Coordinates of C-alpha atoms and ligand atoms in Angstrom, one line a residue:
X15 CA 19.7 -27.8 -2.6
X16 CA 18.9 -25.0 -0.3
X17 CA 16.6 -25.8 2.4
X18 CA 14.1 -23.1 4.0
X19 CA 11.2 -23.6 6.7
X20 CA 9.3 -21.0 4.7
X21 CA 9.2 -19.7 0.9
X22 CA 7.0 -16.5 0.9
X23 CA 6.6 -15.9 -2.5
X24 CA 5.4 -12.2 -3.4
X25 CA 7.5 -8.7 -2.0
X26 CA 5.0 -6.4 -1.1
X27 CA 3.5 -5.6 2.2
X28 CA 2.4 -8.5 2.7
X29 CA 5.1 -10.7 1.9
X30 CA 7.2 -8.1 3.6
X31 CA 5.5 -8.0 6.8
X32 CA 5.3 -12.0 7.1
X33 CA 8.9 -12.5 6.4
X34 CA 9.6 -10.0 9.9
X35 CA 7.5 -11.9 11.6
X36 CA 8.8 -14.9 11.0
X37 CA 12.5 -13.8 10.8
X38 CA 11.6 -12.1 14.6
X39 CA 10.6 -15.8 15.4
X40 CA 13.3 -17.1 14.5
X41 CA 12.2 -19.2 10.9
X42 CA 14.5 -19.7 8.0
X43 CA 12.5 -18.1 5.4
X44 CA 13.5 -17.5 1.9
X45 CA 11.0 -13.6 0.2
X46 CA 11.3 -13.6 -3.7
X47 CA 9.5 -11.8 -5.9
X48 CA 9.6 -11.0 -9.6
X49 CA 9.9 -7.0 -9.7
X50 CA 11.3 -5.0 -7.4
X51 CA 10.1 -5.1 -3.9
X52 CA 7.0 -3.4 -3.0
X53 CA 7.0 -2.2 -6.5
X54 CA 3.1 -3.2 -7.6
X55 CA -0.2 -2.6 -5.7
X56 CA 2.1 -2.4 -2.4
X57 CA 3.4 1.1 -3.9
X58 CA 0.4 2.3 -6.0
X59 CA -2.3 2.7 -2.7
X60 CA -3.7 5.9 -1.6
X61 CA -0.9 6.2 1.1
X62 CA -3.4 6.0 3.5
X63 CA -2.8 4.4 6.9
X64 CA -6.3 5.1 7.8
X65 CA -9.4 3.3 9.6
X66 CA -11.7 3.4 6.5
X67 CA -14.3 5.7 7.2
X68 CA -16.5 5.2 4.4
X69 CA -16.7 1.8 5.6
X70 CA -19.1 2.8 8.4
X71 CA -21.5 3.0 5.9
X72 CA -21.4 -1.1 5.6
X73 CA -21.2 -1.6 9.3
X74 CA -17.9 -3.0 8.8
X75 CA -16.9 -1.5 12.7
X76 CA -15.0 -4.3 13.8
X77 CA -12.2 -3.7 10.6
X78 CA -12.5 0.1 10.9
X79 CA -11.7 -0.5 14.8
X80 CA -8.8 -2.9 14.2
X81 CA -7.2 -0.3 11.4
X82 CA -7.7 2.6 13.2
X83 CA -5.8 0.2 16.0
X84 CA -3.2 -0.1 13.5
X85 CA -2.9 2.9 12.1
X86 CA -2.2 4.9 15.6
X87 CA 0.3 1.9 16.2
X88 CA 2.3 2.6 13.4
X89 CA 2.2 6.3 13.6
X90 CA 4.2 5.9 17.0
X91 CA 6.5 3.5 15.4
X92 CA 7.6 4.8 12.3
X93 CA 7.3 8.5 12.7
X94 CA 9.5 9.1 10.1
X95 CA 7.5 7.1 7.7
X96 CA 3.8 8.6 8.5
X97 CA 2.7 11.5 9.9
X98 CA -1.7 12.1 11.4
X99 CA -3.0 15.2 9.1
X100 CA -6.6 16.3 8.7
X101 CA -8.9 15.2 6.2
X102 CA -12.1 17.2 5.3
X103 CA -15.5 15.9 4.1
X104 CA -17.4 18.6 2.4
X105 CA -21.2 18.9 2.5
X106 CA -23.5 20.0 0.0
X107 CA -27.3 20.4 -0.1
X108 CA -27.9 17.3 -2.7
X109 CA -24.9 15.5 -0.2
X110 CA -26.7 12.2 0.9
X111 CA -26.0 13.0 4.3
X112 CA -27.4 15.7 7.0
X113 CA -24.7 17.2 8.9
X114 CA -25.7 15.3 11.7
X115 CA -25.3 12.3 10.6
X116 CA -22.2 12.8 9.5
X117 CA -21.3 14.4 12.7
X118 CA -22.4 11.2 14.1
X119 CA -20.5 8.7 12.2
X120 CA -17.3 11.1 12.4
X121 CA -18.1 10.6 16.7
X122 CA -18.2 7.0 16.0
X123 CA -14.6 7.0 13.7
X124 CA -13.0 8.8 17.3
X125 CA -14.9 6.1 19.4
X126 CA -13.7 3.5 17.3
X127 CA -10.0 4.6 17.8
X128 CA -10.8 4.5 21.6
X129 CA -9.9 8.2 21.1
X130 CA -6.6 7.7 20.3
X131 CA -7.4 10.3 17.1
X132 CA -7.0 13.7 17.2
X133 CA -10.7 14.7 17.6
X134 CA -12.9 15.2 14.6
X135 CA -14.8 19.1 14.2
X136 CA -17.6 20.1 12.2
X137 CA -17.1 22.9 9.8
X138 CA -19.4 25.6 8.7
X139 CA -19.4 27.0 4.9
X140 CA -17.6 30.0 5.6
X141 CA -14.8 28.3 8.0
X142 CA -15.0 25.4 4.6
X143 CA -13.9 28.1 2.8
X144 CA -11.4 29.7 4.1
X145 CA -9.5 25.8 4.6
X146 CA -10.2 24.9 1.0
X147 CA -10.3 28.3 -0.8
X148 CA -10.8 26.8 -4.2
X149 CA -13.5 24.8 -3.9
X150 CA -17.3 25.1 -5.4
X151 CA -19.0 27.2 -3.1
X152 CA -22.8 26.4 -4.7
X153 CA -24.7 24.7 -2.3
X154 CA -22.3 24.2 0.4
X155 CA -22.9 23.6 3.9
X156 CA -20.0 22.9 5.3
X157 CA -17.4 20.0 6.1
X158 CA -16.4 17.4 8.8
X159 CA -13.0 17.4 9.7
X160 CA -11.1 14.1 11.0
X161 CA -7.9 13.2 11.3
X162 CA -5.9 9.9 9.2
X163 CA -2.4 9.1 8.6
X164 CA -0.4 9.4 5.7
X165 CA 2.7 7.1 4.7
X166 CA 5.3 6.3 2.6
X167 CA 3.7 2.6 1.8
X168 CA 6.8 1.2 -0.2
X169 CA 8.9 2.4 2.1
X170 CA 7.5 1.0 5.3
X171 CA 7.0 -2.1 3.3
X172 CA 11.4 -2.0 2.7
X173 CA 11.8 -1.5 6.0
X174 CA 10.0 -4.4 7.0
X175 CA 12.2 -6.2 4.5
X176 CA 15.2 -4.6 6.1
X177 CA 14.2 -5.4 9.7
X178 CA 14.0 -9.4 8.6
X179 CA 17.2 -9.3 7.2
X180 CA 19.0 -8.5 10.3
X181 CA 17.9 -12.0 11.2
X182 CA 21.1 -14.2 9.9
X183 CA 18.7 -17.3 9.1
X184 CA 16.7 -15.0 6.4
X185 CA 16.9 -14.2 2.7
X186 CA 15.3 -12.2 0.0
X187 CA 15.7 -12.2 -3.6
X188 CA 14.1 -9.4 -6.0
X189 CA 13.9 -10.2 -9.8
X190 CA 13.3 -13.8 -8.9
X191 CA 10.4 -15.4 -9.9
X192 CA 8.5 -18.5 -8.7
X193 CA 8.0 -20.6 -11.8
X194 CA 6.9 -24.4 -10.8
X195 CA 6.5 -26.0 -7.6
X196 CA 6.4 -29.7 -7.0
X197 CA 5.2 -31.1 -3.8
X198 CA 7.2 -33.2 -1.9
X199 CA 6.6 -35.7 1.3
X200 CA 7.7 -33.2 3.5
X201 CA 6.6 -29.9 2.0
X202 CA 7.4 -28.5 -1.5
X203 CA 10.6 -27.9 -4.1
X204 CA 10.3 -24.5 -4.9
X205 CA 12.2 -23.5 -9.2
X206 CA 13.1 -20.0 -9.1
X207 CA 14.2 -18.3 -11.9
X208 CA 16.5 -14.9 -12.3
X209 CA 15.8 -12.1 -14.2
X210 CA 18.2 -12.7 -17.2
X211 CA 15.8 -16.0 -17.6
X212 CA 19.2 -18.2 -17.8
X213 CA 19.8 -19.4 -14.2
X214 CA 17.0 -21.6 -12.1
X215 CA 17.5 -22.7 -8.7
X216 CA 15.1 -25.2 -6.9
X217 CA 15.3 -25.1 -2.8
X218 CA 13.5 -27.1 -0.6
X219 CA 10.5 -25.8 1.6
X220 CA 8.4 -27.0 4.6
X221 CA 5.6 -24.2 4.0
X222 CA 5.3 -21.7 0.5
X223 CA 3.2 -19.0 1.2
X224 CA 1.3 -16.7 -1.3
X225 CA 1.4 -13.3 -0.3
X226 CA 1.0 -12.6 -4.4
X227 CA -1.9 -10.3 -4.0
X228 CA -3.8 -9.5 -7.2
X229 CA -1.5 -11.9 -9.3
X230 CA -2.5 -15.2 -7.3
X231 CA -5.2 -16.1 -9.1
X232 CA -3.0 -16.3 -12.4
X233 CA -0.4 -17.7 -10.7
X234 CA -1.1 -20.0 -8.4
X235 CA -2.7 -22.4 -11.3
X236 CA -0.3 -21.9 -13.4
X237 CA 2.0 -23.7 -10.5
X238 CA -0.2 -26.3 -9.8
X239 CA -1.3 -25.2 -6.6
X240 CA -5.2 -26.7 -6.3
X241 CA -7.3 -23.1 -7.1
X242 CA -10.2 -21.8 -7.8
X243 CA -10.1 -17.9 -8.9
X244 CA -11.2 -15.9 -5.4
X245 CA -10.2 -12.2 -6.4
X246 CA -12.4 -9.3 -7.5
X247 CA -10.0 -7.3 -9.0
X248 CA -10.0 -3.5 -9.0
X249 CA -8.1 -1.0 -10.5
X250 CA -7.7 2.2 -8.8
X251 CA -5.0 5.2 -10.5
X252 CA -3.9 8.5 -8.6
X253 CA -2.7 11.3 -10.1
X254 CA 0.9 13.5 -8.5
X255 CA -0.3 17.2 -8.9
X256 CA 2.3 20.5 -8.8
X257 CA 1.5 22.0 -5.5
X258 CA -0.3 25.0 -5.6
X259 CA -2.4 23.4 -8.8
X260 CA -5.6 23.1 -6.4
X261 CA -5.8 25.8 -3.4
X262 CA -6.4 23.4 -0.1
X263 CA -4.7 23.4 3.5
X264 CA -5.8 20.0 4.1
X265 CA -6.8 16.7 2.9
X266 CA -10.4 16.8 1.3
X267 CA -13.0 13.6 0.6
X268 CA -14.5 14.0 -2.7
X269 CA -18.5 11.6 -3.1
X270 CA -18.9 12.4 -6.9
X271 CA -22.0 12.1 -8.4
X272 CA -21.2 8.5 -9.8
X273 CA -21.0 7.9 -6.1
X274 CA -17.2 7.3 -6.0
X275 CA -15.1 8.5 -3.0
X276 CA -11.9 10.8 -4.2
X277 CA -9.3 12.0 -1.9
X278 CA -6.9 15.1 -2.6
X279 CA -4.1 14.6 -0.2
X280 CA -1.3 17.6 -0.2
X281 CA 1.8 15.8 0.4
X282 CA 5.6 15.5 -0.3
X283 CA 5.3 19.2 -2.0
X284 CA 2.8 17.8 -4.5
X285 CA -0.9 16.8 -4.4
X286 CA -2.0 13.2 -4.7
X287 CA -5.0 12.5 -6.0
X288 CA -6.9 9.3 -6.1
X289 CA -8.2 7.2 -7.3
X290 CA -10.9 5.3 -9.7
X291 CA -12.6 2.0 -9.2
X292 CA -12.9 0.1 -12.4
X293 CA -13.0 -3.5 -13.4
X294 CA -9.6 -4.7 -15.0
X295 CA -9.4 -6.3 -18.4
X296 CA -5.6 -5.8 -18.8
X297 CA -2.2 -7.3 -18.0
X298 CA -1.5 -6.1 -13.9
X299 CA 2.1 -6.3 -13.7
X300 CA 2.9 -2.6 -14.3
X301 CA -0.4 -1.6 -14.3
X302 CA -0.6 1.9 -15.9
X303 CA -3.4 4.4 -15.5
X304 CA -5.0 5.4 -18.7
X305 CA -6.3 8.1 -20.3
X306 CA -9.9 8.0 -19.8
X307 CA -9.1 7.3 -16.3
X308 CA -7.1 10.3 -16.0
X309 CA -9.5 12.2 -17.6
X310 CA -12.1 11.6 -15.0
X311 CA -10.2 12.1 -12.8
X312 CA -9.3 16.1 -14.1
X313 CA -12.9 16.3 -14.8
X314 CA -14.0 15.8 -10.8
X315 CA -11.4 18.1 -10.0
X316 CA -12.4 20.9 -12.0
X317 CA -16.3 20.4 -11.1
X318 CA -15.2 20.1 -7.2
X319 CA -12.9 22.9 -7.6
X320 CA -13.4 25.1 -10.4
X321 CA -11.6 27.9 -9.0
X322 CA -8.0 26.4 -9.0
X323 CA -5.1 26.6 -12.1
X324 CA -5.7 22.9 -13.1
X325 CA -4.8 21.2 -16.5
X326 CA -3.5 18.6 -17.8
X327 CA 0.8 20.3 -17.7
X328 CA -0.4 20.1 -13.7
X329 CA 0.6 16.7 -13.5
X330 CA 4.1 15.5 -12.6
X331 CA 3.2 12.0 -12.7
X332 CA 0.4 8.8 -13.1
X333 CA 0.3 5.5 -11.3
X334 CA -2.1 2.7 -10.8
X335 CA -2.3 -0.3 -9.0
X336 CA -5.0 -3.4 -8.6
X337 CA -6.9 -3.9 -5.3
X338 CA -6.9 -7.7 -4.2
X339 CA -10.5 -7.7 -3.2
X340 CA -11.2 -11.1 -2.0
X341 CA -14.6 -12.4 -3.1
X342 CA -17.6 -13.0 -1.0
X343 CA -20.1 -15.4 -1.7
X344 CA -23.4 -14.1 -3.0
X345 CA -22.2 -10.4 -3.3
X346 CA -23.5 -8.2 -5.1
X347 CA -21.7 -5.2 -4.0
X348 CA -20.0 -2.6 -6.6
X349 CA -16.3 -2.8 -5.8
X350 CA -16.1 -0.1 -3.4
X351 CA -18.1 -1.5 -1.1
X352 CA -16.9 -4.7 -1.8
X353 CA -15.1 -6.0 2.4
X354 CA -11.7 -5.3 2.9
X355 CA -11.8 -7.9 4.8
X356 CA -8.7 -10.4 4.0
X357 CA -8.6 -14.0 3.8
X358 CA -6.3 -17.0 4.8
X359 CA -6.4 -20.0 2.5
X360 CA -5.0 -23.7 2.8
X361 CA -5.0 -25.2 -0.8
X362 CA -2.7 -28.1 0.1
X363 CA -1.0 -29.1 4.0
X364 CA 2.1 -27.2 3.2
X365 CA 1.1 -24.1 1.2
X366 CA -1.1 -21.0 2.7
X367 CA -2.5 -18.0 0.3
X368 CA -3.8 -14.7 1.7
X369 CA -5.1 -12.1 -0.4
X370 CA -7.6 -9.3 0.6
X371 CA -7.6 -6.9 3.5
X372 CA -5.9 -3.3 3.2
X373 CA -2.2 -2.2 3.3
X374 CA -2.9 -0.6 7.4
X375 CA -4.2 -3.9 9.0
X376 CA -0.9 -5.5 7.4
X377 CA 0.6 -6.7 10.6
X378 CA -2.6 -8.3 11.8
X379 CA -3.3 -10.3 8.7
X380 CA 0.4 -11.7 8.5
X381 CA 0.3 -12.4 12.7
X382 CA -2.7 -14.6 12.0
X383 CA -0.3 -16.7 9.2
X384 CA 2.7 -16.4 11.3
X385 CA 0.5 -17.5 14.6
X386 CA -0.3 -20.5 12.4
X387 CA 3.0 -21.4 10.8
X388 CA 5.4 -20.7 13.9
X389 CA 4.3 -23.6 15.8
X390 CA 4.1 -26.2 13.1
X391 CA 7.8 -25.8 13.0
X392 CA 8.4 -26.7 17.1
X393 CA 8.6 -23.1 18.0
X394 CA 6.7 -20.9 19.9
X395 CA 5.3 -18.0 18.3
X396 CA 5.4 -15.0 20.2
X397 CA 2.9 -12.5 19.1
X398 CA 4.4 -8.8 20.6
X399 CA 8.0 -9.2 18.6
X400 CA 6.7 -7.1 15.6
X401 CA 5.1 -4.3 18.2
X402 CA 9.1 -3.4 18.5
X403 CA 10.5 -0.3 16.6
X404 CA 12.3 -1.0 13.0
X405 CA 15.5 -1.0 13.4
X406 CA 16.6 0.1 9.8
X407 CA 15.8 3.0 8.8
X408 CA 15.9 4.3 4.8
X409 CA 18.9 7.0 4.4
X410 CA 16.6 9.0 2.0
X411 CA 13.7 10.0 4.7
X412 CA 10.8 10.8 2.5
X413 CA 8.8 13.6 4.8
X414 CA 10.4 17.0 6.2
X415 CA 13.7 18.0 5.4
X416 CA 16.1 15.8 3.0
X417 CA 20.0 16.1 3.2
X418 CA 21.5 17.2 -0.1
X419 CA 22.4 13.8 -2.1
X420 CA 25.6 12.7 -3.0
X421 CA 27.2 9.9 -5.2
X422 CA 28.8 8.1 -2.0
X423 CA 25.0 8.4 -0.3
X424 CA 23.6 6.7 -3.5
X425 CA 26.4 3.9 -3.3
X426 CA 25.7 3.4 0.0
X427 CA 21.7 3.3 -0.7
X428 CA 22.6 0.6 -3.5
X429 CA 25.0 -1.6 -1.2
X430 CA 22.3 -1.6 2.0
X431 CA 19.0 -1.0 0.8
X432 CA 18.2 -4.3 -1.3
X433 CA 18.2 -2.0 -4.6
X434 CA 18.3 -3.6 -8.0
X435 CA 17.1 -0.7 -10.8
X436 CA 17.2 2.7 -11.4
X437 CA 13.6 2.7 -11.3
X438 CA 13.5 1.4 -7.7
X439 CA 15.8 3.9 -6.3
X440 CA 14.4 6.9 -7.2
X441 CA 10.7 5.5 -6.9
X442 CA 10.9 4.2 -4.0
X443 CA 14.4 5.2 -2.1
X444 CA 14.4 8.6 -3.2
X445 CA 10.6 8.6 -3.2
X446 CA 10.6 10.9 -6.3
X447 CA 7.7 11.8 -7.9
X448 CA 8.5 11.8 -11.5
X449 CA 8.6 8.9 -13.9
X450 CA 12.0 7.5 -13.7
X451 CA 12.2 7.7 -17.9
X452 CA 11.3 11.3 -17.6
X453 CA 14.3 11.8 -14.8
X454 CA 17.1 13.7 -16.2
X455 CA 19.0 15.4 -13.1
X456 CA 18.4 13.2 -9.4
X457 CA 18.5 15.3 -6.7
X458 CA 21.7 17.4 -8.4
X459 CA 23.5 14.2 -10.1
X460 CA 22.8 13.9 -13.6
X461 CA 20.8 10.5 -14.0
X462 CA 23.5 8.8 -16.5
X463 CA 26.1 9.3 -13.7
X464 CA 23.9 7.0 -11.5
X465 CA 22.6 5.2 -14.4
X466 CA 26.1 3.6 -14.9
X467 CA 26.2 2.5 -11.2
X468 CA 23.5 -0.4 -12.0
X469 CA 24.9 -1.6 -15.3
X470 CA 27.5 -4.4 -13.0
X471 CA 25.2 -5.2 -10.6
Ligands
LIG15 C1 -5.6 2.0 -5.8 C2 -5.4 1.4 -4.5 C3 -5.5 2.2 -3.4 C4 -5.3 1.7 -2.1 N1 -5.2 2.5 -1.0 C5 -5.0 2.0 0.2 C6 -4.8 2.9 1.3 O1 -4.8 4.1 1.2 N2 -4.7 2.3 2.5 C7 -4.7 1.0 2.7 O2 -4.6 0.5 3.9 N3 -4.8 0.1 1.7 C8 -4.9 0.6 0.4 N4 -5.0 -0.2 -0.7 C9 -4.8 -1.7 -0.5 C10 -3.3 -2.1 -0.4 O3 -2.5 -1.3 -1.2 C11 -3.2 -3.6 -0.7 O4 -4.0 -4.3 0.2 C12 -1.7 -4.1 -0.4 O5 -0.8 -3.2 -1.0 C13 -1.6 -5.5 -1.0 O6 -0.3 -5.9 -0.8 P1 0.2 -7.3 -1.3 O7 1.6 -7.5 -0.6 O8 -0.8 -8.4 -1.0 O9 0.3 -7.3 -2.9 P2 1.5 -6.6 -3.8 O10 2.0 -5.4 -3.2 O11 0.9 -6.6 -5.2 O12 2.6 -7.7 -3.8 C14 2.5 -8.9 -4.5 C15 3.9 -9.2 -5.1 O13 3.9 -10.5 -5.7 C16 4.9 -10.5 -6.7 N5 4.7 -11.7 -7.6 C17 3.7 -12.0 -8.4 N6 3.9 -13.1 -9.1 C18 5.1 -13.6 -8.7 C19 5.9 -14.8 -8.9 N7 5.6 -15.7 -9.8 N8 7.1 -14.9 -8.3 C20 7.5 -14.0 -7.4 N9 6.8 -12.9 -7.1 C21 5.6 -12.7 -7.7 C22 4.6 -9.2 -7.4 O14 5.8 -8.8 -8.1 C23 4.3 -8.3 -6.2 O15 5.4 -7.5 -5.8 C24 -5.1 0.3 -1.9 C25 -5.0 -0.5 -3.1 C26 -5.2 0.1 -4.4 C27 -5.0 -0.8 -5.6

């Protein structure tokens, strides 16, 4: 029987960014996860690596000061993965805020990122106007101008994953999933099963660690882990837009009426636009978006922008995902106000869970796991390893200009990138927009030609 220190079961950001840390510290650590890596909530977010600025409203300073920490941190080390651009907040008479206030709380974003953002601006109607040409000139006042970052989240997430695998001691296995555990004297015996359901494989771990995110509270029952339910899921669903389907230089930040916040973020020669807030009362694994949600989401743009070409042939593609809002007790918030706040649990001596928090603040949540774990292995932990550059990069680079693919560049993707599908290469090494059933022709290589490079692996 194999024999890790650490089992992290669950492959997105989370699971990713624990297994560096602890491969940077020198722990034999076994990742698996079901899918693909990164291929659920930890590639469906907003692609925001951002501070949270509506989360001023709730006081929440001391998160919005750590992800804005975060987020300037990993602007400087992954440049190729996430770039700062400018995000405008238009204001109308019936807004809820006076110009000055949000002047205010846009001065308190900057002060909050001791400065380290490019500095906010207030906008008046006409200068609005000329930045976001098709948007609904009644009643508007003008717009605040700050500046977030935007990333490629599955990729930064793989190359987490590829960073910890430089490590000889570590090991990750996609289309594997956790289906018992039984807990022994000295930790836990962890079955595993592949993805053609025929082979199992039991190794032996000190520590298992949940980085499962909205699927834990399913799960973690279901393997006899000691559980009560602590999530308040929500789904959120963005929409890919053909550029040029809404008229805007920059990023805008939609309130609607229904008091949700929108975001319209030109990007990777396409628009993304996102994203909803609802309750889920469906399977999550491949969460879809559906169609009233897609729906209101057409209908917000054509109020907020009812000059611009858009309909329903605009969109190139749909995706969704399922925010692991961890509960708190007594709240009554509605789930966008509910804390991003994450949380650490300890079920049983060798098992941890952490769910919660927001894709930017990854590295802090898993440090505080790692800064626990490390040392009850005999090691010392030492906290500044993961402040160090990744050292793999993906061949594909998602932003700015992309080298003309070729079949020995997609072989090459396949034998060092940890690929396993179709669907995960062009998702999330290509970083194409289109669904990968709709795909006919990738990049200039016709899709059956690549197609027929995944049916030995
Ligand atoms: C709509 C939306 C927008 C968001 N926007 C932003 C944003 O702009 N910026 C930001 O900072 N944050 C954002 N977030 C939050 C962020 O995306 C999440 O906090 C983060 O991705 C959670 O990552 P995770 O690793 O915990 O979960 P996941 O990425 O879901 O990973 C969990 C993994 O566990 C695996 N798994 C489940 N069961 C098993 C099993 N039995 N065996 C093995 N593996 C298993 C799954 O396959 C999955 O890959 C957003 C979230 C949503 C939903």
């Amino acid at each position: 029987m194999k024999e890790y220190d650490v089992v992290i079961v669950g492959g997105g950001i989370n699971g990713c960014g624990l297994l560096r840390d602890l491969a940077l510290n020198g722990v034999k650590t076994l990742l698996v996860d079901k899918g693909d890596f990164s291929s659920q909530t930890s590639q469906g977010s907003s692609k925001m690596l951002h501070g949270g600025i509506r989360y001023l409203e709730t006081f929440d300073f001391g998160l919005v000061q750590e992800a804005l920490e975060e987020k300037n941190l990993w602007l400087k080390l992954t440049p190729h993965l996430c770039f700062e651009r400018e995000f405008y907040l238009p204001l109308y008479r019936y807004s809820k805020y006076a110009p000055w206030m949000l002047q205010a709380g846009l001065f308190l974003y900057d002060f909050l990122s001791h400065f380290q953002n490019r500095p906010h601006a207030m906008l008046d109607a006409e200068e609005t106007m000329r930045t976001l040409p098709s948007i609904d000139p009644k009643g508007l006042k003008g717009a605040g101008k700050y500046f977030d970052g935007i990333v490629d989240d599955a990729k930064l997430s793989l190359e987490c994953l590829y960073d910890a695998l430089l490590e000889p001691q570590v090991d990750a296995l996609s289309y594997h999933e956790v289906i018992s555990t039984t807990k022994t004297s000295e930790g836990y015996n962890v079955t595993i099963q592949d993805r053609t359901k025929t082979k199992l494989e039991t190794v032996k771990a000190k520590y298992i660690v949940f980085t499962t995110g909205p699927f834990s509270d399913k799960l973690l029952p279901s393997l006899g882990i000691p559980w009560t339910p602590q999530l308040m899921p929500s789904k959120g669903i963005h929409l890919w837009l053909k550029e040029g389907s809404i008229s805007v230089k920059g990023s805008v930040v939609l309130t609607t009426k229904d008091n949700r916040v929108v975001f319209v973020i030109p990007q990777r020669g396409a628009i993304l636009v996102g994203t909803t807030e609802t309750e889920v009362d469906q399977e999550i694994f491949d969460i879809k978006a559906s169609q009233k949600e897609i729906d209101y989401l057409l209908l917000v743009l054509q109020q907020y922008f009812p000059n611009s070409n858009l309909n329903i042939d605009s969109i190139i593609s749909t995706f969704a995902g399922v925010r692991p809002l961890a509960r708190e007790e007594g709240s009554q918030h509605s789930l966008g106000k509910v804390s991003r706040h994450h949380k650490i649990y300890r079920p049983t001596s060798h098992s941890y869970v952490m769910i919660g928090g927001k894709y930017t603040t990854f590295r802090k949540m898993t440090q505080e796991l790692a800064r626990e774990i490390v040392p009850r292995l005999g090691l010392r932990y030492k906290p500044n390893l993961t402040l160090n550059p990744l050292r793999q990069h993906s061949i594909m680079p998602t932003f700015g200009k992309q080298p003309k693919l070729t079949l020995d560049m997609v072989k090459n993707i396949i034998a060092t990138e940890k690929v396993t599908t179709f669907d995960d290469l062009v998702m999330r090494r290509l970083s194409l927009l289109e669904h990968p059933s709709t795909i006919k022709d990738v990049m200039g290589i016709p899709a059956d030609q690549i197609k027929a490079l995944f049916q030995n692996l």
